[in-house]
XYZ file of C-alpha atoms in Angstrom:
739
model
C -0.159 -0.003 0.035
C 1.521 3.331 -0.996
C 1.318 5.884 1.297
C 0.322 9.681 0.110
C 3.303 11.978 -0.263
C 3.388 14.914 1.676
C 2.788 18.253 -0.024
C 5.441 20.236 -1.111
C 3.876 23.456 0.344
C 2.187 22.412 3.361
C -0.623 24.630 4.645
C 0.260 26.646 7.690
C -1.725 26.241 11.062
C -3.224 29.652 10.513
C -4.443 28.838 6.984
C -5.598 25.531 8.171
C -7.471 27.319 10.843
C -8.955 29.858 8.535
C -10.082 26.950 6.084
C -11.395 25.354 9.156
C -13.149 28.591 10.149
C -14.497 28.668 6.722
C -15.765 25.125 6.500
C -17.656 25.750 9.907
C -18.668 29.298 8.618
C -20.455 28.037 5.588
C -22.636 25.461 7.059
C -23.106 28.048 9.844
C -24.410 30.625 7.321
C -26.804 27.936 5.700
C -28.023 26.935 9.264
C -28.575 30.486 9.904
C -30.464 30.772 6.680
C -32.619 28.034 8.076
C -32.938 29.316 11.350
C -33.864 32.540 10.079
C -36.708 30.842 8.188
C -37.740 28.840 10.887
C -37.950 31.748 13.066
C -39.802 33.512 10.557
C -42.486 30.983 10.459
C -42.552 30.925 14.279
C -42.889 34.663 14.414
C -45.817 34.513 11.930
C -47.355 31.659 13.798
C -46.932 33.528 17.181
C -48.267 36.802 15.526
C -51.156 34.638 14.421
C -51.711 33.285 17.652
C -51.442 36.981 19.176
C -54.226 37.976 16.710
C -56.371 34.919 17.650
C -55.825 35.643 21.599
C -56.742 39.247 21.083
C -60.073 38.543 19.017
C -61.086 35.650 21.246
C -60.618 37.958 24.379
C -62.361 40.549 23.029
C -65.094 38.434 22.067
C -65.418 36.971 25.376
C -65.161 40.542 26.881
C -68.155 41.819 24.692
C -70.094 38.880 25.267
C -69.776 39.229 28.933
C -70.762 43.080 28.463
C -74.015 41.907 26.533
C -74.624 39.386 29.377
C -74.714 42.218 31.824
C -77.661 43.532 30.062
C -79.490 40.416 29.342
C -79.300 39.422 33.239
C -80.476 42.861 33.787
C -83.223 42.686 31.284
C -84.531 39.078 32.093
C -84.484 39.884 35.900
C -87.016 42.713 35.143
C -88.965 40.411 32.705
C -90.104 38.301 35.156
C -91.208 40.847 37.774
C -94.721 41.231 39.100
C -94.864 44.675 37.931
C -94.627 43.646 34.247
C -97.182 40.702 34.694
C -99.652 43.533 36.076
C -98.724 45.925 33.712
C -97.939 48.477 36.673
C -95.639 50.610 34.711
C -95.119 53.082 37.385
C -93.990 50.238 39.563
C -91.570 48.714 36.911
C -90.201 52.154 36.334
C -89.237 52.295 39.980
C -87.971 48.848 40.074
C -85.958 49.651 36.902
C -84.312 52.616 37.986
C -83.080 50.729 41.243
C -81.785 47.905 39.176
C -79.709 50.280 36.864
C -78.558 52.500 39.639
C -74.737 52.911 39.443
C -74.569 51.657 35.836
C -74.754 53.577 32.485
C -77.385 51.525 31.132
C -80.853 52.295 30.911
C -84.030 50.316 30.775
C -86.971 50.563 28.387
C -90.703 48.807 28.510
C -92.099 48.747 24.881
C -94.635 47.112 23.173
C -94.805 46.957 19.142
C -96.128 50.635 18.977
C -95.283 52.280 22.026
C -92.572 52.931 24.466
C -93.785 52.960 28.228
C -90.879 53.364 30.420
C -87.408 54.821 29.754
C -85.224 55.243 32.569
C -83.006 57.702 30.947
C -85.679 60.247 31.225
C -86.378 62.167 34.703
C -89.729 61.364 34.379
C -91.944 58.476 32.785
C -93.652 59.047 29.660
C -95.164 57.323 26.685
C -93.330 57.782 23.143
C -94.857 56.504 19.959
C -92.269 53.798 18.501
C -90.973 54.079 14.945
C -92.172 51.899 12.253
C -90.223 48.514 12.070
C -88.619 49.280 15.537
C -87.237 46.063 16.976
C -89.635 43.497 18.918
C -88.624 40.281 20.027
C -90.650 37.115 20.552
C -88.142 34.388 21.434
C -84.552 34.598 23.018
C -82.543 37.754 23.768
C -81.507 39.888 20.686
C -79.187 42.784 20.238
C -80.170 45.745 17.866
C -78.027 48.660 16.723
C -80.082 51.822 16.229
C -78.349 54.565 14.376
C -80.402 57.331 15.819
C -82.486 57.022 19.099
C -85.800 58.112 19.161
C -85.448 60.272 22.367
C -81.593 60.954 22.394
C -81.015 61.212 18.778
C -77.724 59.639 19.107
C -76.661 56.029 18.022
C -77.468 53.476 20.647
C -77.192 49.601 21.035
C -80.261 47.849 22.728
C -80.638 44.402 24.054
C -84.368 42.819 23.889
C -85.842 40.261 25.807
C -89.667 39.135 25.874
C -91.561 39.207 29.140
C -91.880 36.039 30.802
C -95.477 35.687 31.759
C -97.256 35.493 28.458
C -96.686 33.600 25.149
C -96.600 35.219 22.686
C -95.388 38.212 24.721
C -97.101 41.840 24.429
C -94.172 43.671 25.706
C -90.342 43.663 25.728
C -87.482 44.708 28.147
C -85.077 46.496 26.508
C -81.662 47.602 27.926
C -80.219 50.324 25.741
C -76.723 51.693 25.997
C -74.461 54.091 24.144
C -71.592 52.133 21.680
C -69.007 54.000 23.940
C -69.568 50.904 26.292
C -68.598 48.444 23.665
C -65.670 50.882 22.291
C -64.226 51.034 25.713
C -63.867 47.542 25.909
C -62.324 47.451 22.678
C -59.834 50.508 23.496
C -58.889 48.252 26.683
C -57.671 45.337 24.687
C -54.080 45.052 23.588
C -54.221 45.531 19.703
C -51.190 44.324 18.095
C -48.691 46.913 16.997
C -50.214 48.264 13.711
C -53.290 46.124 13.675
C -56.773 47.157 14.011
C -59.530 45.439 16.165
C -63.228 45.775 15.545
C -66.828 44.558 16.607
C -69.257 43.665 14.280
C -72.869 42.505 14.836
C -74.867 40.157 13.129
C -75.581 42.245 10.278
C -71.793 42.762 9.713
C -71.886 46.558 10.942
C -69.154 48.024 13.037
C -70.060 48.496 16.520
C -66.527 49.501 17.659
C -62.984 49.787 16.216
C -59.511 50.576 17.525
C -59.100 53.094 14.839
C -61.323 55.781 13.786
C -64.364 54.489 15.865
C -66.722 57.163 15.129
C -66.069 57.311 11.380
C -66.777 53.843 10.882
C -69.618 53.215 13.527
C -72.481 51.303 11.997
C -70.634 51.080 8.378
C -71.263 47.322 7.245
C -68.089 45.264 6.423
C -66.836 45.739 2.737
C -64.901 42.500 2.171
C -67.219 39.650 0.758
C -65.460 36.653 2.147
C -65.596 38.138 5.619
C -69.003 38.829 5.597
C -69.952 35.126 4.189
C -67.694 33.720 6.914
C -69.360 35.682 9.485
C -72.807 34.906 7.904
C -71.840 31.128 8.643
C -70.946 31.764 12.194
C -67.583 30.420 11.416
C -64.051 31.910 12.326
C -60.451 31.747 11.161
C -57.872 33.670 8.944
C -58.473 35.563 5.789
C -56.304 38.034 3.729
C -58.546 41.069 3.305
C -58.494 44.789 2.936
C -59.596 46.710 5.993
C -62.112 49.199 5.626
C -59.004 51.514 5.499
C -57.817 49.920 2.361
C -54.688 48.198 4.144
C -53.811 44.731 3.069
C -54.070 42.786 6.207
C -54.094 39.192 7.383
C -57.521 39.248 9.433
C -58.986 36.739 11.824
C -62.654 36.687 12.470
C -63.731 35.315 15.935
C -66.259 32.593 16.345
C -69.751 34.199 16.689
C -70.790 34.670 20.213
C -74.047 33.891 21.894
C -75.656 37.644 20.394
C -74.571 36.902 16.830
C -71.512 39.404 17.077
C -67.856 38.628 15.998
C -64.849 40.117 17.000
C -62.324 40.935 14.060
C -58.459 42.005 14.446
C -56.401 42.491 11.397
C -52.551 42.648 11.357
C -51.080 44.380 8.089
C -49.114 42.350 5.855
C -46.582 44.971 5.808
C -45.784 44.130 9.591
C -45.002 40.466 8.645
C -42.813 41.178 5.661
C -40.912 43.624 7.968
C -40.511 40.927 10.329
C -38.791 38.626 7.288
C -36.715 41.474 6.204
C -35.590 41.948 10.030
C -34.614 38.229 10.305
C -32.869 38.328 7.181
C -30.414 41.120 8.171
C -30.022 39.557 11.562
C -28.930 36.421 9.992
C -26.292 38.414 7.734
C -25.177 40.249 10.520
C -24.913 37.262 12.647
C -23.038 35.275 10.128
C -20.558 38.220 9.437
C -19.840 38.468 13.095
C -19.478 34.789 13.253
C -16.914 34.680 10.613
C -14.938 37.727 12.044
C -15.072 35.973 15.219
C -13.803 32.581 13.568
C -10.916 34.696 11.550
C -10.071 36.292 15.123
C -10.067 32.967 17.119
C -7.952 31.044 14.356
C -5.227 33.422 15.184
C -5.446 32.097 18.705
C -4.511 28.943 20.202
C -6.755 25.955 20.140
C -6.919 25.709 23.780
C -7.946 29.533 24.275
C -10.885 28.606 21.862
C -11.746 25.239 23.071
C -11.953 26.171 26.870
C -15.030 28.432 26.964
C -16.735 25.788 24.453
C -16.297 23.066 27.279
C -17.284 25.429 29.904
C -20.409 26.045 28.275
C -21.046 22.545 27.429
C -20.666 21.760 31.000
C -23.268 24.565 31.753
C -25.576 22.883 29.452
C -25.215 19.659 30.987
C -25.995 21.431 34.251
C -29.350 22.480 32.876
C -29.913 19.290 31.692
C -29.862 17.774 35.112
C -32.238 20.641 36.189
C -29.341 22.652 38.035
C -28.778 26.139 37.812
C -25.850 26.730 35.573
C -23.222 29.407 36.488
C -22.711 32.683 34.673
C -19.376 32.148 32.687
C -17.024 35.101 32.056
C -14.957 33.827 29.307
C -14.267 37.060 27.248
C -16.350 35.537 24.186
C -19.469 37.590 24.155
C -21.736 35.461 22.502
C -20.661 32.398 24.744
C -21.261 34.615 27.605
C -24.663 35.687 26.491
C -25.711 31.760 26.002
C -24.301 31.078 29.282
C -26.387 33.935 30.890
C -29.563 32.672 28.924
C -28.739 29.304 30.230
C -28.430 30.352 33.783
C -31.581 32.241 33.575
C -33.612 29.432 31.939
C -32.270 27.457 34.906
C -33.645 30.095 37.630
C -37.037 30.180 35.624
C -37.330 26.239 35.490
C -36.529 26.122 39.349
C -39.230 28.859 40.163
C -41.853 27.482 37.618
C -41.305 24.204 39.502
C -42.008 25.858 42.847
C -44.832 27.644 41.605
C -46.443 24.619 40.186
C -45.832 22.770 43.196
C -47.388 25.584 45.267
C -50.474 25.709 43.250
C -50.923 21.857 43.108
C -50.899 21.865 46.677
C -53.394 24.866 46.992
C -55.392 23.070 44.499
C -55.666 19.850 46.432
C -56.119 21.955 49.762
C -58.855 23.773 48.047
C -60.542 20.470 46.719
C -60.346 18.863 50.074
C -62.054 22.010 51.738
C -64.761 21.923 48.884
C -65.416 18.363 49.347
C -65.994 18.711 53.159
C -67.979 21.793 52.829
C -70.337 19.848 50.313
C -70.512 16.902 52.468
C -71.503 19.166 55.653
C -73.927 21.204 53.778
C -75.432 17.825 52.454
C -75.794 16.234 56.126
C -77.314 19.542 57.200
C -79.922 19.648 54.400
C -80.847 15.835 55.271
C -81.654 16.719 58.876
C -83.485 19.615 57.660
C -85.489 17.679 55.280
C -86.296 15.084 57.911
C -87.253 17.414 60.626
C -89.566 19.177 58.384
C -91.208 15.982 56.896
C -91.825 14.759 60.424
C -93.003 17.970 61.954
C -95.429 18.494 59.295
C -96.953 15.046 59.625
C -96.696 15.201 63.509
C -98.296 18.369 63.739
C -100.982 17.116 61.697
C -101.496 14.106 64.383
C -101.185 16.488 67.209
C -103.977 18.823 65.727
C -106.320 15.753 65.383
C -105.695 14.467 68.925
C -105.942 17.921 70.362
C -108.906 18.875 68.483
C -110.621 15.751 69.396
C -109.750 16.211 72.870
C -111.044 19.599 73.135
C -114.441 18.588 71.402
C -114.869 15.574 73.888
C -113.771 18.236 76.796
C -116.585 20.613 76.050
C -119.126 17.574 76.593
C -117.711 16.274 79.669
C -118.784 17.723 83.121
C -115.868 18.425 85.788
C -114.710 15.393 87.309
C -111.994 12.650 86.821
C -112.571 12.477 83.032
C -112.034 16.178 82.627
C -108.757 15.923 84.694
C -107.483 13.423 82.473
C -108.729 15.322 79.224
C -106.648 18.269 80.673
C -103.622 16.239 81.225
C -103.923 14.776 77.652
C -104.375 18.229 76.135
C -101.187 19.362 78.384
C -98.935 16.494 76.963
C -100.220 17.578 73.081
C -98.799 21.025 74.080
C -95.570 19.689 75.203
C -95.301 17.425 71.932
C -95.981 20.850 70.021
C -92.992 22.200 72.112
C -91.143 19.352 71.218
C -91.756 19.548 67.544
C -90.949 23.262 67.760
C -87.453 22.498 69.095
C -86.835 19.661 66.718
C -87.578 22.283 63.994
C -85.360 25.060 65.392
C -82.657 22.526 65.477
C -83.137 21.010 62.029
C -83.278 24.222 59.910
C -82.158 27.689 60.706
C -84.739 30.292 61.240
C -85.100 33.851 62.989
C -85.004 33.809 66.526
C -87.803 35.512 68.608
C -86.145 36.899 71.663
C -88.107 38.277 74.746
C -87.277 38.730 77.975
C -87.067 35.469 79.931
C -86.918 35.066 83.682
C -84.290 32.228 84.543
C -86.377 30.840 87.653
C -89.540 30.631 85.659
C -87.611 28.797 82.871
C -85.663 26.492 85.088
C -88.841 25.871 87.130
C -90.957 25.301 84.169
C -88.491 22.818 82.572
C -87.519 21.013 85.673
C -89.552 17.831 84.952
C -88.026 17.454 81.290
C -84.536 18.485 82.426
C -84.707 15.997 85.126
C -85.552 13.238 83.055
C -82.855 14.225 80.505
C -80.293 13.986 83.095
C -81.419 10.533 84.260
C -81.654 8.756 87.869
C -77.965 8.709 88.544
C -77.327 12.495 87.974
C -78.411 15.140 90.725
C -79.379 18.140 89.034
C -79.109 21.430 91.054
C -79.944 24.971 89.803
C -78.848 28.421 91.528
C -80.035 31.806 90.283
C -78.022 34.331 91.999
C -80.204 37.299 93.639
C -80.802 39.966 91.170
C -79.858 38.222 88.225
C -81.712 40.073 85.711
C -84.111 38.496 82.906
C -82.139 37.348 79.729
C -83.325 38.613 76.470
C -83.528 35.376 74.049
C -85.789 32.970 72.350
C -87.219 30.733 75.257
C -87.725 27.669 73.108
C -84.023 27.912 71.781
C -82.658 28.711 75.551
C -84.502 25.505 76.632
C -83.192 23.516 73.765
C -79.468 24.933 74.585
C -79.648 23.922 78.154
C -81.063 20.449 77.408
C -77.820 20.042 75.396
C -75.714 21.127 78.063
C -77.428 18.654 80.167
C -77.171 15.647 77.933
C -73.228 16.360 77.609
C -72.767 16.638 81.317
C -74.799 13.399 81.828
C -72.852 11.619 79.525
C -69.541 12.971 80.595
C -70.603 11.227 84.113
C -71.125 7.525 83.281
C -70.985 6.526 87.236
C -73.032 9.457 88.153
C -72.764 12.810 89.764
C -73.827 16.356 90.063
C -74.838 18.777 87.607
C -74.920 22.377 88.457
C -76.841 24.943 86.533
C -75.672 28.504 87.900
C -76.773 31.901 86.736
C -75.405 35.317 87.804
C -75.237 38.786 86.045
C -71.997 40.298 84.623
C -71.098 43.658 84.732
C -70.649 45.503 81.502
C -66.967 46.631 81.999
C -65.994 42.983 82.114
C -67.155 42.193 78.774
C -66.940 45.420 76.713
C -70.630 44.750 76.042
C -73.836 45.741 77.699
C -74.815 44.001 80.826
C -75.013 40.286 80.411
C -76.154 37.025 82.201
C -73.954 34.087 82.657
C -75.286 30.753 82.585
C -72.918 27.869 83.555
C -73.520 24.172 83.380
C -70.886 22.485 85.744
C -70.441 18.723 85.919
C -67.760 16.499 87.476
C -67.157 14.091 84.619
C -64.145 13.046 82.673
C -63.062 16.416 81.241
C -61.654 16.982 77.888
C -57.948 17.138 76.828
C -56.573 20.290 74.683
C -57.087 18.567 71.178
C -60.697 17.631 71.948
C -61.617 20.996 73.547
C -60.427 22.831 70.287
C -62.868 20.839 68.337
C -66.009 20.572 70.359
C -67.792 23.229 68.365
C -67.131 21.461 65.088
C -70.606 20.062 63.926
C -70.605 16.242 64.103
C -67.302 15.987 65.947
C -68.161 13.702 68.931
C -66.001 11.515 71.147
C -69.113 9.228 72.079
C -69.744 5.628 70.741
C -71.514 5.484 67.537
C -75.249 5.642 67.967
C -74.921 7.238 71.277
C -73.722 11.027 70.031
C -74.354 13.137 66.839
C -71.813 15.994 67.780
C -74.542 18.727 67.035
C -75.261 19.520 70.479
C -72.690 21.907 71.168
C -72.625 23.645 67.704
C -76.325 24.317 68.199
C -75.324 26.012 71.551
C -72.945 27.855 70.046
C -75.188 29.006 67.125
C -77.900 30.135 69.536
C -75.541 32.357 71.452
C -74.115 34.117 68.173
C -77.479 34.704 66.772
C -78.696 36.094 70.440
C -75.557 38.477 70.356
C -73.977 36.418 73.359
C -70.933 33.876 73.383
C -70.231 30.472 74.766
C -67.164 29.416 76.603
C -65.782 26.212 77.813
C -63.148 25.122 80.366
C -62.272 21.558 80.998
C -59.305 19.654 82.957
C -59.070 15.785 82.162
C -60.450 14.123 85.350
C -61.871 16.974 87.186
C -64.935 17.904 84.987
C -65.991 20.587 82.565
C -67.785 24.286 82.900
C -69.662 25.596 79.894
C -70.592 29.406 80.222
C -73.285 30.534 78.243
C -73.205 34.353 77.921
C -76.513 36.088 76.841
C -77.677 39.611 76.669
C -79.857 40.918 79.787
C -83.175 42.514 79.314
C -83.229 46.231 79.071
C -83.178 47.611 82.543
C -83.834 44.408 83.990
C -87.480 44.490 83.123
C -89.914 42.376 85.341
C -90.905 39.278 83.224
C -94.682 39.104 82.931
C -96.546 36.669 80.888
C -99.211 38.341 78.534
C -102.355 38.113 80.249
C -104.787 35.903 78.337
C -106.827 38.311 76.252
C -110.587 37.251 75.564
C -110.440 35.407 72.245
C -113.074 37.199 70.055
C -115.674 34.741 68.462
C -117.506 35.148 65.079
C -120.632 37.176 66.009
C -122.652 35.300 63.268
C -122.734 31.693 61.866
C -120.025 31.001 58.875
C -119.948 29.020 55.895
C -116.382 27.903 55.837
C -114.586 26.417 52.557
C -112.026 24.351 54.270
C -109.112 22.767 52.148
C -107.424 20.220 54.091
C -105.898 16.849 52.673
C -105.043 15.071 55.877
C -107.779 12.772 56.388
C -107.675 12.826 60.171
C -107.892 16.682 60.476
C -110.379 17.000 58.089
C -112.523 14.626 59.993
C -112.332 16.537 63.448
C -111.989 20.166 62.546
C -115.222 20.440 60.567
C -117.178 18.599 63.283
C -115.759 21.204 65.933
C -116.654 23.750 63.736
C -120.061 22.611 63.110
C -120.897 21.844 66.822
C -120.584 25.576 67.105
C -123.203 26.372 64.587
C -121.075 26.890 61.689
C -121.347 25.294 58.118
C -118.182 23.590 56.689
C -117.672 22.309 53.132
C -114.509 20.259 52.788
C -112.173 19.994 49.877
C -109.323 17.573 49.888
C -107.029 19.654 47.490
C -106.711 23.319 46.826
C -107.655 22.220 43.210
C -110.890 21.175 44.066
C -111.558 24.343 46.203
C -110.688 26.515 43.120
C -112.995 24.498 40.959
C -115.782 24.893 43.537
C -115.363 28.549 43.793
C -114.978 28.988 40.039
C -118.713 27.076 39.720
C -120.049 30.059 41.462
C -120.426 28.769 45.055
C -120.581 31.608 47.785
C -118.693 30.949 51.111
C -117.900 33.600 54.148
C -114.181 32.540 54.747
C -111.610 30.238 53.036
C -109.713 28.177 55.472
C -106.622 26.240 53.918
C -103.758 24.236 54.710
C -100.522 25.182 52.868
C -98.981 21.844 51.877
C -101.470 20.290 49.578
C -101.562 17.586 46.850
C -102.163 18.575 43.096
C -100.961 21.599 41.289
C -101.722 24.206 43.800
C -100.533 24.672 47.319
C -102.583 26.420 49.902
C -100.799 29.701 49.221
C -101.399 29.554 45.764
C -105.165 29.030 46.333
C -105.102 32.279 48.717
C -103.241 34.192 45.776
C -106.121 33.089 43.168
C -108.659 34.277 45.412
C -106.893 37.559 46.096
C -107.006 38.171 42.222
C -110.572 36.600 41.246
C -112.373 37.003 44.885
C -110.759 39.653 46.620
C -113.959 39.867 49.001
C -113.436 36.576 50.333
C -111.248 36.409 53.350
C -108.737 33.739 53.752
C -107.075 32.076 56.769
C -104.059 29.709 56.378
C -102.948 26.985 58.773
C -99.564 25.253 58.323
C -97.964 22.289 60.547
C -94.582 23.153 58.592
C -93.650 24.449 55.326
C -90.615 25.894 53.572
C -92.964 28.287 51.852
C -93.257 31.478 53.696
C -96.760 32.946 53.402
C -97.349 36.793 52.646
C -97.102 39.171 55.426
C -100.643 39.996 54.534
C -102.189 36.363 55.072
C -103.291 35.549 58.247
C -101.702 32.101 59.630
C -102.554 29.841 62.365
C -100.020 27.369 63.563
C -100.827 23.324 64.014
C -101.811 22.215 66.498
C -104.326 25.089 67.485
C -107.360 24.790 69.607
C -110.832 25.438 68.908
C -111.021 28.944 70.612
C -107.810 29.812 68.478
C -109.673 28.526 65.227
C -112.831 30.529 66.078
C -110.739 33.758 66.978
C -108.696 33.448 63.822
C -111.801 33.076 61.410
C -113.298 36.095 63.162
C -110.139 38.308 62.555
C -110.277 37.051 59.142
C -114.010 37.898 58.624
C -113.768 41.119 60.450
C -110.539 42.286 58.915
C -109.161 42.759 62.446
C -105.423 41.966 63.234
C -104.818 38.298 64.682
C -102.532 37.254 67.292
C -102.229 33.435 67.374
C -99.653 31.239 69.053
C -96.820 30.410 66.978
């Protein structure tokens, strides 16, 4: 094998380095050209993405702005004022609803405008021929010249909700300036133009010369065709200014409007020219650097490259590479970029970890709250259903006993009937306590004497404590009455006695102590402190920290629910008071309930039993009651007093009877009824069609709240209570019945 002969004129090291630089530089130039092309494509893609993002954001902002008007219009469309054609009331409600905004409200039919809140006073205005009127969903219209203001306006119309087909529209007109303000807030790409067009492709707002183009229809046919189809995408168009542009049409929003963003093609061409010049400049710099580096030693050249390689490896290992100071600007710039990228990666990881942790925690909290809400809702539904049915049973029992009592002479039987009626009253109190616990409601505070309350509830409290518990009560002399709901206060004391009893399985003493607290001790008006003290097992610090959590209990399954102390705390807070707990393991627990004292310590007097007014004439009563037992005793009791009763098993049956022309002196109906109407619906129907027919409503329990003008009697009611309520309903006098 022959070896090649060495050249007679071997190239010098400098020449070889220069050739090497050129050999590297030529591919580098080609690579720069490709990179420039790739960068241009990427820049164009980024520009498209930016234009698309601006258009989508603008579209969403416009839709949200129109949604505000739609919500306002739909809220007014369901008001009673619209249903009853009370234009003055609608004007008042509309002005209140639009207060604090630039929006106005109009109420129109096909020919006239009845309300316009943009005027200081309401007046009717004849509508122009062809004025908008909608019968379906919400629609937005552009009015070049408003009938009153004379200026361009945009109006969102919705039909009234109570009639089909509708006779009235509720409109929310607003100036185009509101839409223009949204466009002005958007970050339109440099040199570009943002526009908003309606379903007729008319310009509603524009980032450039908005006043000139307001209401002008888009001139480019492909754009109009795309908008008519409800599509979206990029088009090469001529803007209204005659500028060749890359235009993006956003997808039609819920009101048929589009956001349009145009970026001049010249801007994209300038980007290509700039990238080409940058590539040429970089290639020249690289050639110059290569020639200079060729004059230096290989080691001086290679060392910074090796350091840069090490920095890149650090970045690959998710470490922050150091900033190099090699003296070669490009390498140092790349090093700084690698260092910054490493810092950003670490920061991003920390932020991502923190956000994931926050999201997990928020999800756990939301799930726990949802679980608690469902448990509370289940308790409320259970107590409400039980209360309704149980009150109907109590109504039947108590009314039957009262009817029998009126026929029995004084003696052993009358005492037994009295005891049975008293038991019915206590059962009704227990139902009210169960309702107060199962569903939150407004308290009825009044001055309550603690001595009288403890004496009245002694038998119930002693039974709650049990045989092994010694119950003592002491009210300090001069202790003022408390201002609280007596039923809730008695329930709170029962819960505290239950807890004290359960804390002493071997028996012991439970003390109830009450005393006044000076105002200076609590920074509040004078309070009354009620302590429930036991000698039980006590609680440690972790348990004490959780005692007010709903459903937290240390008792065995099936023994406790964990709802006693939360009820006490809720009652105290709603009564403008507080509750505190002190406990020592092995030594017992003291629960202190602070409640406001009655003003000036006013003496507590039970209201004197006022004589019950009775009807001064015999009545013909239309009674609507679906409960068979109640319907069997109440009519008999009324007929025994000489009145006539016509019983209907549903509100629908009662309405049909009234529609047939039957005449009655008074309507007496239950709230919860089968069929399409409730008792309250029947009363409302009578108020509209038979306004002279007085009404009385009975309820054992209902989530529907009666109108304040409807007289209500609570089950179980007595014969005298019912007669008094009927008299008050017929005479129009105010009624005061037991709650």
